């Protein structure tokens, strides 16, 4: 395989993973604030439909993204209300919304199945950056606006998390809400805000599928991506950089599945479409279990420590628990 | 979506103000019905016509009632199984995979007992069917225990262990349907070669409902009611679900309780999967679980994990599913409306429960 071809395959993988980057960053923000938005599967599916229909009706792609973001935020608001205000199980509410929203997308989107609609303008090489050897063609030549927005989102989220006061507070309300409250932060309002922001990003992820990377809409258009996003957040150890890495890795796995498909013609093609999902979850299983620790214990102490620190991650301490403010 | 504007009673002390808790639950239920009507109106249809079409589509004739019962039977099994995992505090989203793997195991047995090209089953058909259901149950148990082991020994959220195994089970089913078990000639998404009619489960008359499946569903439900209400096992399961650490400290073998819950749920789900094979589809298809596992999760959430109410709710949900199949034919609407109704009912039941707890009048003392 020529190196030029390989670059294009890799660049395509990066592009196809972009919607997932939005979803994973959105869920990471939500979970860092201590709330699990388990509705991801339904949110992405419904917002893919809403984004497509809005863009088609208004004949404007960006209005599609706006509509999807609003719907994603509204779904997240239901999760926040049920989980934070009413203190019901976040898992139960999120799961019901996952099913409800995917059925809603099928019911309301029925007249819009498999028709052409507006799409994000393709391929937008960035003038100077695209000429950097290797990195340029890989990251800055084949992508469209959304791919670069994805990069910006990753960088901005990382910077916000680890380099700003607001980010410190965000991490605090997920780890030690009582302490954050004692320091004068309104834990409940902040959790609402971050859940809604995360939901809006998941909504954008949905529209990114239907208006760009899997252009068009049909029932179960984005099937499986919400569950994968939730798994990648764990794989990414609730860190935006690692979550994004996980999303790109998943994109690679999908490209590899396409390559493998042509290499092993006897295998039914449908197996390859499920394979990346299974692999990703297996990786999650291996990295988050204590079997890994046991394996690491055979290594010399120094190597063990640094490896364990890189591989092992813990969820925010207050994840999934309602906060009693009064 | 955010239709439940809570009555503003926050300023008055909770023990004085607040309406009876039932008010909030009924109010939430009414709002969910209004939303259903609204969603039907958005799609340009009339709610009364749609509901009339669904009722006649579910209960109009013996054939349709038969289909409702054919859906109800595996749903009862799944919901009954989920009562154990829910009461143990586990969100067993892997139940879909457990159904699928049970179906795969049952298909495997039947293919062994009736090899391609044979003219009769190696064992008498009733024995072969019974064996297929049994092995299907074992298949479900294996898949359930796998998720259980990942959760109990691997510290992995049972939600993700289960979901991962759902993907894996679907992958295996698709691989078998397109690979080793493909139909002679063309392999397609329509599934494996149908079994010989001698291996089909007998039905009530000419309907799709099978007495054996219904009986198994009801037996599973009755066992579950008895176990949860009248046994020490059920009590310990609830203790583990309420507070795992406290239960463990007080001497409840928590790990064993959790794995038992996965075992029983997997068994029931596996049997449901086997029944889908021998009773409904008569072959393995990619979507053999038909979302019954997720529907079971909704049923159990709606009844607040209390098995006593499963039968009526599961019947209602099955009728919704079958009735909605009429919609594309008669009104040109998507049949997923049934899922929308089920989802809204459960969502608002959860929100209504929360409102009742937060704003409802507290009992005296």
XYZ file of C-alpha atoms in Angstrom:
691
model
C 0.000 0.000 0.000
C 1.343 3.426 -0.888
C 1.921 5.839 1.932
C -0.394 8.334 0.212
C -3.205 5.790 0.288
C -2.527 4.985 3.914
C -2.693 8.678 4.779
C -6.063 8.981 3.099
C -7.388 5.918 4.940
C -6.207 7.380 8.246
C -7.606 10.811 7.434
C -10.944 9.225 6.543
C -10.935 7.349 9.828
C -10.361 10.623 11.667
C -13.202 12.262 9.784
C -15.630 9.398 10.368
C -14.864 9.452 14.084
C -15.660 13.163 14.384
C -19.353 12.826 15.367
C -18.278 10.386 18.060
C -15.734 12.950 19.306
C -18.569 15.430 19.907
C -20.634 12.788 21.685
C -17.748 11.553 23.841
C -16.660 15.043 24.860
C -20.275 15.925 25.673
C -20.737 12.855 27.846
C -17.339 13.389 29.483
C -18.371 16.907 30.533
C -21.689 15.611 31.911
C -20.124 12.740 33.815
C -17.315 14.906 35.180
C -20.064 16.991 36.791
C -21.380 13.823 38.448
C -24.327 12.995 36.177
C -24.622 10.006 33.830
C -26.659 10.787 30.740
C -27.440 7.245 29.655
C -29.805 8.488 26.948
C -26.888 8.926 24.492
C -28.116 6.244 22.085
C -31.566 7.820 21.786
C -30.300 11.401 21.911
C -27.901 10.853 19.015
C -30.532 9.021 16.975
C -33.303 11.558 17.556
C -30.977 14.507 16.956
C -29.708 12.938 13.743
C -33.343 12.936 12.596
C -34.166 16.403 13.933
C -30.989 17.889 12.454
C -31.714 16.375 9.080
C -35.363 17.449 9.019
C -34.570 20.976 10.220
C -31.745 21.400 7.704
C -33.926 20.041 4.915
C -36.917 22.228 5.827
C -34.880 25.408 6.253
C -32.474 24.429 3.484
C -29.644 25.401 5.786
C -27.201 22.912 7.265
C -26.258 25.076 10.221
C -29.855 25.523 11.339
C -29.982 21.726 11.377
C -27.087 21.654 13.800
C -28.737 24.324 15.940
C -32.029 22.415 16.111
C -30.207 19.188 16.982
C -28.249 20.932 19.732
C -31.465 22.355 21.224
C -33.212 18.961 21.203
C -30.137 17.304 22.715
C -30.116 19.956 25.437
C -33.834 19.438 26.147
C -33.416 15.672 26.522
C -30.505 16.309 28.888
C -32.737 18.720 30.810
C -35.216 15.881 31.435
C -32.359 13.710 32.697
C -31.145 16.549 34.921
C -34.626 17.248 36.287
C -35.334 13.585 37.039
C -31.891 12.844 38.414
C -30.878 16.053 40.179
C -34.149 17.627 41.278
C -36.317 14.531 41.756
C -33.387 12.293 42.789
C -34.635 9.341 40.764
C -32.283 6.781 39.283
C -30.243 8.447 36.531
C -29.732 5.057 34.940
C -33.461 4.336 34.750
C -34.385 7.730 33.328
C -31.520 7.737 30.855
C -32.307 4.232 29.688
C -35.999 4.977 29.170
C -35.051 8.103 27.210
C -32.627 6.060 25.108
C -35.459 3.785 23.993
C -38.096 6.524 23.810
C -36.019 8.871 21.658
C -34.948 6.204 19.199
C -38.573 5.159 18.684
C -39.580 8.805 18.427
C -36.980 9.313 15.695
C -38.468 6.417 13.756
C -42.060 7.604 14.229
C -41.637 11.305 13.497
C -38.888 10.874 10.921
C -40.823 8.373 8.839
C -41.613 10.789 5.960
C -37.933 11.758 5.660
C -36.394 8.332 5.207
C -33.753 8.046 2.484
C -34.280 11.341 0.761
C -31.448 13.695 -0.202
C -30.857 16.756 1.950
C -28.299 19.486 2.510
C -24.840 18.435 3.679
C -21.827 20.156 5.179
C -19.530 21.424 2.379
C -16.883 18.728 1.852
C -13.111 18.862 2.115
C -11.798 22.105 3.455
C -7.990 22.076 3.448
C -6.449 24.552 5.852
C -4.015 26.777 3.914
C -0.680 26.676 5.741
C -1.124 23.735 8.069
C -1.883 21.281 5.246
C 1.673 21.615 3.983
C 3.309 20.329 7.155
C 4.825 16.970 6.201
C 2.735 13.936 7.289
C 0.713 15.851 9.896
C -0.669 18.257 7.306
C -2.162 15.675 4.954
C -3.324 13.539 7.885
C -5.103 16.158 9.954
C -5.596 19.303 7.875
C -6.230 18.344 4.251
C -9.087 15.859 3.873
C -11.357 17.104 6.650
C -14.284 19.486 6.514
C -15.230 22.271 8.919
C -16.680 19.805 11.416
C -13.456 17.808 11.654
C -11.572 20.968 12.629
C -14.364 22.002 15.000
C -13.805 18.614 16.629
C -10.098 19.386 17.166
C -10.975 22.786 18.595
C -13.541 21.238 20.931
C -11.028 18.705 22.249
C -8.410 21.390 22.879
C -10.892 23.814 24.421
C -12.387 21.177 26.721
C -8.962 20.024 27.852
C -7.900 23.606 28.514
C -11.128 24.347 30.375
C -10.878 21.198 32.505
C -7.269 21.525 33.596
C -6.266 25.160 33.142
C -9.205 27.254 34.322
C -10.967 27.915 37.598
C -14.308 26.916 36.052
C -12.834 23.557 35.093
C -11.534 23.034 38.595
C -15.028 23.654 39.933
C -16.507 21.296 37.344
C -14.201 18.518 38.497
C -14.910 19.342 42.122
C -18.683 18.983 41.808
C -18.176 15.522 40.366
C -15.664 14.451 42.981
C -16.540 16.289 46.188
C -19.857 18.080 45.748
C -20.200 18.779 49.461
C -16.811 20.492 49.563
C -17.586 22.489 46.422
C -20.886 23.547 47.974
C -19.121 24.598 51.163
C -16.851 26.797 49.064
C -19.903 28.618 47.734
C -20.527 26.864 44.432
C -24.106 26.136 43.458
C -23.639 22.425 42.806
C -27.168 21.852 41.535
C -27.192 24.736 39.056
C -23.742 23.777 37.767
C -24.746 20.141 37.340
C -27.800 21.266 35.387
C -25.650 23.496 33.196
C -23.017 20.872 32.404
C -25.618 18.175 31.759
C -27.412 20.465 29.310
C -24.133 21.461 27.593
C -23.186 17.800 27.302
C -26.605 17.011 25.844
C -26.279 19.801 23.284
C -22.908 18.382 22.177
C -24.493 14.934 21.811
C -27.207 16.554 19.732
C -24.552 18.083 17.481
C -23.007 14.618 17.213
C -26.325 13.286 15.913
C -26.607 16.038 13.300
C -22.962 15.463 12.344
C -23.940 11.937 11.329
C -27.024 12.816 9.292
C -25.676 16.032 7.732
C -22.109 14.986 7.103
C -20.512 11.619 7.780
C -23.460 9.308 7.069
C -25.420 11.902 5.127
C -29.179 11.371 5.037
C -31.539 9.753 7.500
C -33.152 6.356 7.928
C -34.420 4.414 10.894
C -31.631 3.319 13.251
C -29.288 5.501 11.201
C -26.788 5.815 14.037
C -27.506 2.505 15.784
C -24.968 1.619 18.430
C -23.037 4.889 18.473
C -24.608 6.150 21.699
C -23.677 3.016 23.618
C -20.186 3.167 22.118
C -19.847 6.819 23.171
C -20.735 5.853 26.746
C -18.173 3.059 26.672
C -15.485 5.327 25.213
C -15.960 7.822 28.047
C -15.009 5.061 30.471
C -12.167 3.947 28.199
C -11.019 7.571 28.156
C -10.973 7.684 31.923
C -13.221 10.778 31.986
C -10.410 12.780 30.372
C -11.357 14.702 27.196
C -8.043 13.988 25.443
C -8.228 10.272 26.093
C -11.928 10.154 25.239
C -11.190 11.800 21.895
C -8.350 9.343 21.377
C -10.825 6.529 22.055
C -13.232 7.965 19.488
C -10.498 8.164 16.825
C -9.380 4.655 17.741
C -12.923 3.454 17.155
C -12.871 5.202 13.775
C -9.638 3.320 12.962
C -11.232 0.033 13.993
C -14.090 0.714 11.609
C -11.687 1.530 8.767
C -9.752 -1.632 9.587
C -13.010 -3.597 9.453
C -13.556 -2.213 5.952
C -10.063 -3.227 4.918
C -10.442 -6.679 6.494
C -13.718 -7.119 4.675
C -12.010 -6.943 1.304
C -9.120 -9.093 2.559
C -11.339 -11.911 3.871
C -14.134 -12.167 1.297
C -15.568 -15.360 2.834
C -16.584 -13.594 6.035
C -20.073 -12.130 5.914
C -19.830 -8.343 5.735
C -22.278 -7.804 8.601
C -19.809 -9.351 11.027
C -17.367 -6.552 10.328
C -19.905 -3.884 11.115
C -20.377 -5.301 14.636
C -16.728 -6.170 15.180
C -15.481 -2.666 16.172
C -18.244 -2.391 18.783
C -17.319 -5.751 20.293
C -13.596 -4.963 20.227
C -14.079 -1.571 21.830
C -16.127 -3.037 24.665
C -13.576 -5.833 25.136
C -10.833 -3.236 25.457
C -12.969 -1.422 27.995
C -13.461 -4.641 29.913
C -9.727 -5.293 29.988
C -8.682 -1.787 30.938
C -11.213 -1.211 33.684
C -10.920 -4.512 35.524
C -8.519 -5.466 38.277
C -7.161 -8.264 36.079
C -4.996 -5.570 34.579
C -3.549 -4.799 37.990
C -2.763 -8.441 38.513
C -0.973 -8.578 35.161
C 0.937 -5.413 35.987
C 2.064 -6.863 39.307
C 4.494 -9.079 37.384
C 6.336 -6.004 36.113
C 9.171 -4.197 37.903
C 7.866 -1.642 40.398
C 8.780 1.496 38.467
C 7.260 0.364 35.191
C 4.204 -0.873 37.058
C 3.556 2.487 38.688
C 3.748 4.560 35.551
C 1.790 2.027 33.479
C -0.849 1.721 36.149
C -1.171 5.476 36.293
C -1.643 5.719 32.520
C -3.963 2.758 32.142
C -5.949 2.807 35.310
C -8.623 5.378 35.801
C -11.358 5.911 38.315
C -14.727 7.514 37.694
C -15.592 10.820 39.396
C -16.254 9.872 43.003
C -19.796 11.289 43.099
C -20.807 9.985 39.647
C -24.457 8.970 39.563
C -25.226 10.120 43.095
C -27.721 12.879 43.799
C -26.469 15.752 45.905
C -28.367 16.829 49.019
C -27.932 20.569 49.157
C -30.202 21.251 52.111
C -40.253 17.053 26.534
C -40.017 18.913 29.809
C -43.750 18.933 30.364
C -43.858 18.326 34.095
C -43.796 21.782 35.554
C -43.785 20.980 39.243
C -46.352 22.736 41.416
C -44.535 25.397 43.392
C -44.951 24.181 46.941
C -41.330 24.523 47.907
C -41.851 27.569 50.103
C -44.209 25.822 52.542
C -43.059 23.095 54.925
C -43.478 19.673 53.394
C -45.561 18.183 56.210
C -48.274 20.822 55.899
C -48.439 21.460 52.197
C -48.448 19.067 49.324
C -51.195 17.038 47.773
C -51.581 13.302 48.312
C -48.739 11.437 46.526
C -51.273 9.706 44.255
C -52.114 13.127 42.761
C -48.607 13.500 41.353
C -48.528 9.999 39.937
C -51.911 10.338 38.274
C -50.986 13.820 37.059
C -47.802 12.484 35.468
C -49.800 9.681 33.844
C -52.277 12.186 32.393
C -49.434 14.356 31.059
C -47.911 11.322 29.358
C -51.249 10.630 27.638
C -51.516 14.259 26.520
C -47.985 14.044 25.100
C -48.900 10.855 23.235
C -51.894 12.625 21.702
C -49.687 15.601 20.842
C -47.089 13.412 19.134
C -49.803 11.698 17.098
C -51.148 15.107 16.088
C -47.678 16.261 14.973
C -47.526 13.362 12.543
C -50.782 14.598 11.020
C -53.058 11.833 12.343
C -56.003 11.856 14.703
C -55.376 10.301 18.146
C -58.791 8.627 18.256
C -58.364 7.033 14.836
C -54.883 5.838 15.758
C -56.005 4.349 19.059
C -59.040 2.722 17.411
C -56.773 1.217 14.780
C -54.375 -0.071 17.433
C -57.125 -1.640 19.542
C -58.682 -3.397 16.575
C -55.201 -4.381 15.402
C -54.440 -6.022 18.729
C -57.736 -7.534 19.782
C -59.872 -7.533 16.633
C -59.786 -11.251 15.901
C -58.439 -14.533 17.253
C -55.385 -14.307 15.043
C -54.384 -10.943 16.491
C -55.067 -11.996 20.083
C -52.905 -15.024 19.325
C -50.066 -12.726 18.293
C -50.464 -10.672 21.460
C -50.129 -13.863 23.504
C -47.157 -14.961 21.394
C -45.425 -11.688 22.323
C -46.619 -11.809 25.920
C -45.104 -15.233 26.684
C -41.406 -14.395 26.207
C -42.024 -10.925 27.640
C -43.298 -12.477 30.880
C -40.159 -14.623 31.067
C -37.850 -11.645 30.519
C -39.715 -9.382 32.927
C -39.800 -12.094 35.597
C -36.064 -12.656 35.197
C -35.355 -8.939 35.409
C -37.194 -8.753 38.743
C -34.262 -10.673 40.272
C -31.520 -8.492 38.830
C -33.412 -5.246 39.526
C -34.085 -6.263 43.121
C -30.395 -7.069 43.483
C -29.675 -3.497 42.358
C -28.389 -4.484 38.915
C -29.293 -2.810 35.630
C -29.087 -5.883 33.477
C -29.162 -4.299 30.022
C -27.545 -7.516 28.780
C -30.871 -9.336 28.763
C -31.124 -8.857 24.977
C -27.881 -10.757 24.518
C -29.086 -13.470 26.888
C -32.208 -13.948 24.746
C -30.095 -14.023 21.582
C -27.608 -16.524 22.968
C -30.445 -18.732 24.233
C -31.895 -18.686 20.729
C -28.498 -19.574 19.245
C -28.112 -22.484 21.669
C -31.617 -23.772 20.896
C -30.991 -23.530 17.146
C -27.723 -25.417 17.604
C -29.516 -28.304 19.348
C -32.227 -28.518 16.727
C -29.642 -28.494 13.928
C -27.824 -31.369 15.639
C -31.024 -33.333 16.100
C -32.275 -32.685 12.582
C -29.208 -32.464 10.355
C -29.517 -31.002 6.877
C -30.769 -33.613 4.470
C -32.368 -35.785 7.168
C -36.021 -36.715 6.839
C -36.872 -36.898 10.530
C -35.586 -35.726 13.875
C -33.175 -38.070 15.659
C -35.326 -37.823 18.796
C -39.128 -37.681 18.980
C -40.092 -34.040 18.203
C -41.530 -33.250 21.674
C -38.285 -34.427 23.279
C -36.215 -32.482 20.755
C -38.213 -29.305 21.420
C -37.967 -29.755 25.188
C -34.214 -30.282 24.860
C -33.900 -27.166 22.689
C -35.739 -25.059 25.294
C -33.576 -26.498 28.064
C -30.322 -25.875 26.208
C -31.592 -22.404 25.262
C -32.025 -21.727 28.967
C -28.477 -22.933 29.617
C -27.220 -20.663 26.822
C -28.917 -17.715 28.486
C -27.407 -18.691 31.827
C -23.907 -18.771 30.290
C -24.364 -15.322 28.782
C -25.873 -13.969 31.999
C -23.115 -15.429 34.175
C -20.495 -14.010 31.829
C -21.879 -10.518 32.446
C -22.200 -11.392 36.144
C -18.594 -12.556 36.393
C -17.351 -9.440 34.606
C -19.318 -7.357 37.081
C -18.610 -9.259 40.282
C -14.984 -10.260 39.671
C -13.917 -7.693 37.069
C -15.419 -4.569 38.660
C -17.030 -3.652 35.349
C -20.353 -1.876 35.340
C -22.986 -4.536 34.616
C -24.499 -2.062 32.162
C -21.450 -2.139 29.903
C -20.643 -5.808 30.412
C -24.224 -6.557 29.361
C -24.252 -4.159 26.422
C -20.929 -5.487 25.166
C -22.252 -9.013 25.333
C -25.395 -7.880 23.462
C -23.210 -6.712 20.583
C -21.197 -9.923 20.777
C -24.307 -12.164 20.753
C -25.741 -10.306 17.770
C -22.368 -10.621 16.044
C -22.304 -14.375 16.638
C -25.880 -14.779 15.404
C -25.130 -12.804 12.230
C -21.923 -14.745 11.691
C -23.753 -18.072 11.992
C -26.622 -16.958 9.752
C -24.261 -15.794 7.022
C -21.513 -18.319 7.651
C -21.732 -21.909 8.903
C -25.535 -22.018 9.205
C -26.370 -20.224 5.988
C -29.288 -21.335 3.908
C -28.428 -23.595 1.008
C -28.053 -21.213 -1.924
C -28.273 -17.639 -0.683
C -27.447 -16.381 2.766
C -29.562 -13.421 3.761
C -30.745 -11.334 6.681
C -33.966 -13.344 6.640
C -32.247 -15.997 8.746
C -31.362 -19.681 8.642
C -33.322 -22.388 6.850
C -36.658 -22.849 8.687
C -36.925 -26.031 10.743
C -39.077 -28.926 9.719
C -42.657 -28.389 10.812
C -42.453 -31.338 13.189
C -40.116 -29.205 15.336
C -42.530 -26.274 15.590
C -44.194 -25.725 18.922
C -47.940 -26.509 18.785
C -50.320 -23.542 18.741
C -53.815 -22.689 19.955
C -55.829 -23.543 16.838
C -54.523 -21.669 13.843
C -53.170 -18.696 15.798
C -49.524 -17.924 16.566
C -49.960 -18.383 20.317
C -48.394 -21.506 21.769
C -49.758 -22.963 25.018
C -46.325 -24.211 26.099
C -44.755 -20.764 25.807
C -47.633 -19.122 27.664
C -47.465 -21.761 30.401
C -43.694 -21.285 30.784
C -44.135 -17.518 30.980
C -46.841 -17.790 33.631
C -44.891 -20.388 35.631
C -41.815 -18.140 35.632
C -43.941 -15.241 36.822
C -45.617 -17.236 39.594
C -42.280 -18.621 40.799
C -40.918 -15.088 40.835
C -43.853 -13.720 42.844
C -43.497 -16.521 45.402
C -39.712 -16.201 45.624
C -39.733 -12.442 46.009
C -42.549 -12.319 48.538
C -42.171 -15.479 50.572
C -38.592 -16.667 50.618
C -35.422 -15.861 52.469
C -33.634 -15.804 49.129
C -35.859 -12.977 47.911
C -35.360 -11.064 51.133
C -31.572 -11.378 50.894
C -31.684 -10.333 47.260
C -33.518 -7.149 48.228
C -31.071 -6.555 51.054
C -28.166 -6.782 48.608
C -29.998 -4.436 46.243
C -30.712 -1.859 48.924
C -27.230 -1.736 50.343
C -24.618 -4.124 49.060
C -21.998 -3.348 51.671
C -24.362 -3.473 54.625
C -25.801 -6.770 53.427
C -22.292 -8.184 53.069
C -21.260 -7.008 56.520
C -24.405 -8.580 57.975
C -23.397 -11.930 56.528
C -25.325 -12.108 53.272
C -23.115 -13.811 50.671
C -23.398 -10.819 48.360
C -21.376 -12.144 45.435
C -23.363 -15.359 45.388
C -26.627 -13.407 45.534
C -25.591 -11.202 42.607
C -24.480 -14.167 40.523
C -27.707 -16.022 41.378
C -29.704 -13.062 40.104
C -27.743 -13.131 36.827
C -28.196 -16.922 36.693
C -31.986 -16.828 37.044
C -32.421 -13.865 34.711
C -30.189 -15.525 32.111
C -32.142 -18.771 32.455
C -35.511 -17.102 31.873
C -34.181 -14.947 29.037
C -32.514 -17.948 27.404
C -35.780 -19.900 27.548
C -37.510 -16.882 25.999
C -34.940 -16.909 23.203
C -35.460 -20.636 22.629
C -39.236 -20.057 22.485
C -38.700 -17.370 19.833
C -36.955 -20.067 17.796
C -39.282 -23.042 18.299
C -42.524 -21.111 18.728
C -42.433 -17.929 16.658
C -39.783 -17.701 13.930
C -38.930 -21.439 13.559
C -35.385 -20.446 12.612
C -32.608 -18.146 13.800
C -32.896 -14.555 12.571
C -30.482 -11.678 13.314
C -33.015 -9.763 15.426
C -34.291 -12.858 17.234
C -34.708 -10.988 20.534
C -37.075 -8.493 18.828
C -36.265 -5.968 21.578
C -38.205 -8.112 24.070
C -35.441 -7.722 26.626
C -35.562 -3.937 26.515
C -39.366 -4.064 26.592
C -39.096 -6.279 29.682
C -36.861 -3.660 31.308
C -39.547 -1.029 30.682
C -42.274 -3.294 32.108
C -40.335 -3.946 35.306
C -39.492 -0.257 35.715
C -43.145 0.683 35.272
C -44.282 -1.750 37.983
C -41.509 -0.525 40.286
C -39.869 -3.996 40.428
C -43.004 -5.557 41.982
C -43.750 -8.813 40.113
C -47.438 -8.801 41.082
C -48.251 -6.167 38.458
C -46.184 -7.629 35.639
C -48.978 -9.644 34.001
C -51.393 -6.770 33.234
C -48.631 -4.353 32.216
C -46.890 -6.935 30.034
C -50.227 -7.775 28.400
C -50.894 -4.103 27.725
C -47.413 -3.597 26.268
C -47.747 -6.701 24.065
C -51.126 -5.472 22.814
C -49.566 -2.086 22.019
C -46.792 -3.756 20.043
C -49.123 -5.964 18.011
C -51.758 -3.247 17.585
C -49.175 -0.821 16.251
C -48.257 -3.237 13.449
C -51.612 -2.237 11.965
C -50.576 1.425 11.705
C -48.394 1.290 8.565
C -51.118 -0.657 6.729
C -54.177 1.316 7.763
C -52.859 4.834 8.390
C -49.403 4.928 6.820
C -47.782 5.652 10.189
C -44.634 4.095 11.636
C -45.317 1.189 14.009
C -42.695 2.514 16.427
C -45.477 4.616 17.950
C -45.971 1.729 20.398
C -42.409 2.243 21.627
C -43.058 5.962 22.000
C -46.170 5.296 24.116
C -44.394 2.704 26.264
C -41.397 4.963 26.756
C -43.498 7.996 27.686
C -45.565 5.979 30.169
C -42.465 4.687 31.926
C -40.634 8.024 31.831
C -43.586 9.835 33.400
C -44.130 7.059 35.918
C -40.539 7.634 37.065
C -40.966 11.415 37.101
C -44.351 11.107 38.857
C -42.800 8.886 41.514
C -40.096 11.483 42.032
C -42.623 14.324 42.243
C -44.712 12.384 44.761
C -41.641 11.772 46.900
C -40.482 15.360 46.698
C -43.699 17.343 46.873
C -46.321 14.852 48.084
C -47.849 15.151 51.553
C -45.712 13.177 53.962
C -47.453 10.684 56.267
C -48.184 11.977 59.780
C -45.463 11.481 62.338
